[in-house]
Amino acid sequence: MARWLAPYVADAGMVIDLGCGTGLLLDLLRVAPDHYYGIDISEGMLARARQKHPAHRFLAGDIEAPIRGIADGRADLVVSLFGSISYCGLEAARDRVMRLLAPGGRFFLMFCGPRYPTRSTFIDAGGGGLRPEPAARVIAAYAPERAWGMSAVVDWLPGRAPNALFDGVLRLERATIGRVARDLCYFLIVTGRRSSRV
């Protein structure tokens, strides 16, 4: 994930991390504190993120709604990792992402696919509002430059295989199942630039 994200973060000025949780993006990559806002609906997650990354800015907010303290058109990069954005309506989240982005700004978003609720680590069994979408609907909504599925076959590998094998399987998955059978994957990653829908 860090390798995939690094070029986007390196080229960005202001990064807005939607559904930042406890600060995973900052755990993976260095982002200057004055170039980062982490947004999450959970005060508990934000409290942990602030402990881990005290120099960075974290705000409570809903991905679908305007975020107090952040003006539209401010972000050079909007990131949402591991399905946080899938707890929102597809079009409402898309509109928020596009409004947050500056002209030419980029996005790197991970959605939960229709298969995600079958994952052994699925923790939303209590009905917390997850809205997995078929890849075709996400692609139609975002018109991304790139879209690929992730984690169709690798869930059982961590801890059972060397990291090099795990990385190789992920690369192979991205080039095969992740391209042609995206809905067999637990996650869909879409990347692109701000569209003219704003």
Short mmCIF file of C-alpha atoms in Angstrom, two decimals:
data_model
loop_
_atom_site.label_atom_id
_atom_site.label_comp_id
_atom_site.label_asym_id
_atom_site.label_seq_id
_atom_site.Cartn_x
_atom_site.Cartn_y
_atom_site.Cartn_z
CA MET A 1 0.00 0.00 0.00
CA ALA A 2 2.80 2.42 0.89
CA ARG A 3 4.45 1.84 -2.51
CA TRP A 4 1.19 2.51 -4.34
CA LEU A 5 0.45 5.65 -2.33
CA ALA A 6 3.95 7.13 -2.24
CA PRO A 7 3.92 8.82 -5.69
CA TYR A 8 0.57 10.46 -4.95
CA VAL A 9 1.66 11.77 -1.56
CA ALA A 10 5.06 12.91 -2.84
CA ASP A 11 3.43 15.08 -5.53
CA ALA A 12 0.77 16.55 -3.23
CA GLY A 13 0.71 19.74 -1.27
CA MET A 14 -2.42 19.44 0.91
CA VAL A 15 -3.59 15.89 1.69
CA ILE A 16 -7.08 15.22 3.07
CA ASP A 17 -7.48 11.73 4.53
CA LEU A 18 -11.18 10.78 4.67
CA GLY A 19 -11.99 8.11 7.24
CA CYS A 20 -8.46 8.44 8.60
CA GLY A 21 -9.12 6.19 11.59
CA THR A 22 -6.08 6.08 13.85
CA GLY A 23 -3.79 7.62 11.21
CA LEU A 24 -2.81 4.67 9.00
CA LEU A 25 -1.72 6.92 6.11
CA LEU A 26 0.71 8.71 8.45
CA ASP A 27 1.92 5.35 9.76
CA LEU A 28 2.78 4.35 6.18
CA LEU A 29 4.19 7.59 4.74
CA ARG A 30 5.60 10.91 5.84
CA VAL A 31 3.26 13.86 5.31
CA ALA A 32 4.22 17.26 6.73
CA PRO A 33 1.82 18.31 9.52
CA ASP A 34 0.86 21.55 7.77
CA HIS A 35 -0.03 19.57 4.62
CA TYR A 36 -2.45 17.12 6.22
CA TYR A 37 -6.00 16.92 7.56
CA GLY A 38 -7.37 13.63 8.86
CA ILE A 39 -11.16 13.37 8.98
CA ASP A 40 -13.11 10.68 10.80
CA ILE A 41 -16.56 10.31 12.31
CA SER A 42 -15.23 8.39 15.35
CA GLU A 43 -13.91 10.49 18.23
CA GLY A 44 -12.23 7.38 19.65
CA MET A 45 -10.27 6.80 16.44
CA LEU A 46 -9.34 10.49 16.30
CA ALA A 47 -8.11 10.44 19.91
CA ARG A 48 -5.76 7.57 19.05
CA ALA A 49 -4.61 9.33 15.86
CA ARG A 50 -3.81 12.49 17.85
CA GLN A 51 -1.77 10.43 20.34
CA LYS A 52 0.22 8.80 17.55
CA HIS A 53 0.64 11.95 15.43
CA PRO A 54 0.31 14.97 17.75
CA ALA A 55 1.65 17.52 15.23
CA HIS A 56 -0.99 16.68 12.60
CA ARG A 57 -4.54 18.03 12.31
CA PHE A 58 -7.51 15.75 12.84
CA LEU A 59 -11.15 16.84 12.61
CA ALA A 60 -14.41 15.08 13.37
CA GLY A 61 -16.61 14.96 10.33
CA ASP A 62 -18.82 12.95 8.03
CA ILE A 63 -17.43 12.23 4.56
CA GLU A 64 -20.75 13.12 2.94
CA ALA A 65 -21.08 16.55 4.59
CA PRO A 66 -19.08 19.78 4.43
CA ILE A 67 -16.17 19.58 6.87
CA ARG A 68 -15.88 22.51 9.24
CA GLY A 69 -12.45 24.09 9.00
CA ILE A 70 -11.67 22.89 5.46
CA ALA A 71 -12.64 25.02 2.48
CA ASP A 72 -13.69 23.41 -0.78
CA GLY A 73 -10.98 23.29 -3.43
CA ARG A 74 -8.23 22.98 -0.82
CA ALA A 75 -6.86 19.48 -1.41
CA ASP A 76 -4.20 18.40 -3.86
CA LEU A 77 -4.89 14.80 -2.85
CA VAL A 78 -7.89 13.11 -1.24
CA VAL A 79 -7.25 9.65 0.18
CA SER A 80 -9.63 7.12 1.72
CA LEU A 81 -8.18 3.75 2.68
CA PHE A 82 -9.65 0.30 3.32
CA GLY A 83 -13.30 1.03 2.67
CA SER A 84 -14.13 3.99 4.94
CA ILE A 85 -15.76 5.71 1.99
CA SER A 86 -18.05 2.68 1.56
CA TYR A 87 -20.03 3.77 4.61
CA CYS A 88 -21.34 6.70 2.54
CA GLY A 89 -23.66 7.10 -0.38
CA LEU A 90 -21.70 6.71 -3.62
CA GLU A 91 -22.76 9.96 -5.25
CA ALA A 92 -22.69 12.05 -2.05
CA ALA A 93 -19.14 10.87 -1.28
CA ARG A 94 -18.05 11.50 -4.87
CA ASP A 95 -19.44 15.03 -4.79
CA ARG A 96 -17.63 15.74 -1.49
CA VAL A 97 -14.32 14.36 -2.83
CA MET A 98 -14.59 16.46 -6.00
CA ARG A 99 -15.48 19.61 -4.03
CA LEU A 100 -12.52 19.16 -1.68
CA LEU A 101 -10.07 18.80 -4.56
CA ALA A 102 -8.30 21.77 -6.10
CA PRO A 103 -8.36 21.96 -9.91
CA GLY A 104 -6.18 19.11 -11.14
CA GLY A 105 -6.21 17.53 -7.66
CA ARG A 106 -5.95 13.75 -7.40
CA PHE A 107 -7.76 11.03 -5.49
CA PHE A 108 -6.76 7.58 -4.23
CA LEU A 109 -9.83 5.80 -2.87
CA MET A 110 -10.43 2.25 -1.64
CA PHE A 111 -14.00 0.96 -1.72
CA CYS A 112 -15.36 -2.26 -0.27
CA GLY A 113 -16.59 -4.51 -3.04
CA PRO A 114 -19.74 -6.66 -2.99
CA ARG A 115 -17.68 -9.64 -1.77
CA TYR A 116 -16.29 -7.77 1.26
CA PRO A 117 -19.03 -8.84 3.74
CA THR A 118 -17.94 -12.48 3.19
CA ARG A 119 -14.40 -11.72 4.38
CA SER A 120 -13.38 -13.55 7.54
CA THR A 121 -12.23 -10.26 9.12
CA PHE A 122 -15.49 -8.43 8.36
CA ILE A 123 -16.42 -6.45 11.48
CA ASP A 124 -19.63 -4.76 10.37
CA ALA A 125 -21.88 -7.76 10.98
CA GLY A 126 -24.00 -5.62 13.33
CA GLY A 127 -25.22 -3.47 10.44
CA GLY A 128 -23.08 -0.35 10.78
CA GLY A 129 -24.09 1.02 7.41
CA LEU A 130 -21.53 -0.45 5.00
CA ARG A 131 -22.64 0.05 1.40
CA PRO A 132 -20.44 -2.09 -0.87
CA GLU A 133 -20.86 -1.20 -4.54
CA PRO A 134 -20.13 -3.16 -7.71
CA ALA A 135 -16.99 -1.95 -9.47
CA ALA A 136 -18.97 -0.80 -12.51
CA ARG A 137 -21.02 1.66 -10.40
CA VAL A 138 -17.92 3.11 -8.70
CA ILE A 139 -16.13 3.45 -12.03
CA ALA A 140 -19.16 5.12 -13.61
CA ALA A 141 -19.39 7.59 -10.70
CA TYR A 142 -15.69 8.55 -10.59
CA ALA A 143 -14.46 8.01 -14.19
CA PRO A 144 -11.05 7.10 -12.74
CA GLU A 145 -7.76 6.96 -14.60
CA ARG A 146 -7.08 3.57 -12.99
CA ALA A 147 -9.20 1.01 -11.16
CA TRP A 148 -8.16 -2.35 -9.81
CA GLY A 149 -9.33 -4.90 -7.31
CA MET A 150 -7.28 -6.01 -4.32
CA SER A 151 -7.35 -9.00 -1.95
CA ALA A 152 -9.16 -11.64 -3.91
CA VAL A 153 -6.68 -14.35 -2.98
CA VAL A 154 -4.18 -13.03 -0.45
CA ASP A 155 -6.05 -13.02 2.88
CA TRP A 156 -4.52 -16.27 4.04
CA LEU A 157 -0.91 -15.36 3.05
CA PRO A 158 0.22 -12.86 5.73
CA GLY A 159 2.11 -14.69 8.43
CA ARG A 160 2.13 -17.89 6.37
CA ALA A 161 4.41 -16.84 3.52
CA PRO A 162 7.51 -14.64 3.14
CA ASN A 163 6.84 -10.96 2.38
CA ALA A 164 8.43 -11.31 -1.06
CA LEU A 165 5.90 -14.01 -1.99
CA PHE A 166 3.04 -11.90 -0.61
CA ASP A 167 4.20 -8.88 -2.67
CA GLY A 168 4.50 -11.03 -5.79
CA VAL A 169 1.00 -12.44 -5.36
CA LEU A 170 -0.39 -8.91 -4.90
CA ARG A 171 1.33 -7.74 -8.11
CA LEU A 172 0.00 -10.74 -10.01
CA GLU A 173 -3.49 -10.24 -8.58
CA ARG A 174 -3.47 -6.56 -9.57
CA ALA A 175 -2.56 -7.46 -13.16
CA THR A 176 -5.09 -10.29 -13.50
CA ILE A 177 -8.16 -10.77 -11.27
CA GLY A 178 -7.85 -7.18 -10.03
CA ARG A 179 -8.31 -5.90 -13.59
CA VAL A 180 -10.76 -8.33 -15.16
CA ALA A 181 -12.86 -9.60 -12.26
CA ARG A 182 -12.86 -6.66 -9.85
CA ASP A 183 -16.02 -7.76 -8.04
CA LEU A 184 -14.26 -10.95 -6.90
CA CYS A 185 -11.96 -8.73 -4.83
CA TYR A 186 -12.67 -7.41 -1.37
CA PHE A 187 -11.51 -3.89 -2.27
CA LEU A 188 -11.62 -1.69 -5.34
CA ILE A 189 -8.98 1.03 -5.65
CA VAL A 190 -9.72 3.97 -7.93
CA THR A 191 -7.32 6.79 -8.75
CA GLY A 192 -7.76 9.87 -10.85
CA ARG A 193 -8.15 13.63 -10.95
CA ARG A 194 -10.92 16.05 -10.13
CA SER A 195 -13.63 15.87 -12.75
CA SER A 196 -15.71 18.66 -14.21
CA ARG A 197 -18.76 17.55 -12.16
CA VAL A 198 -18.01 20.14 -9.45
#
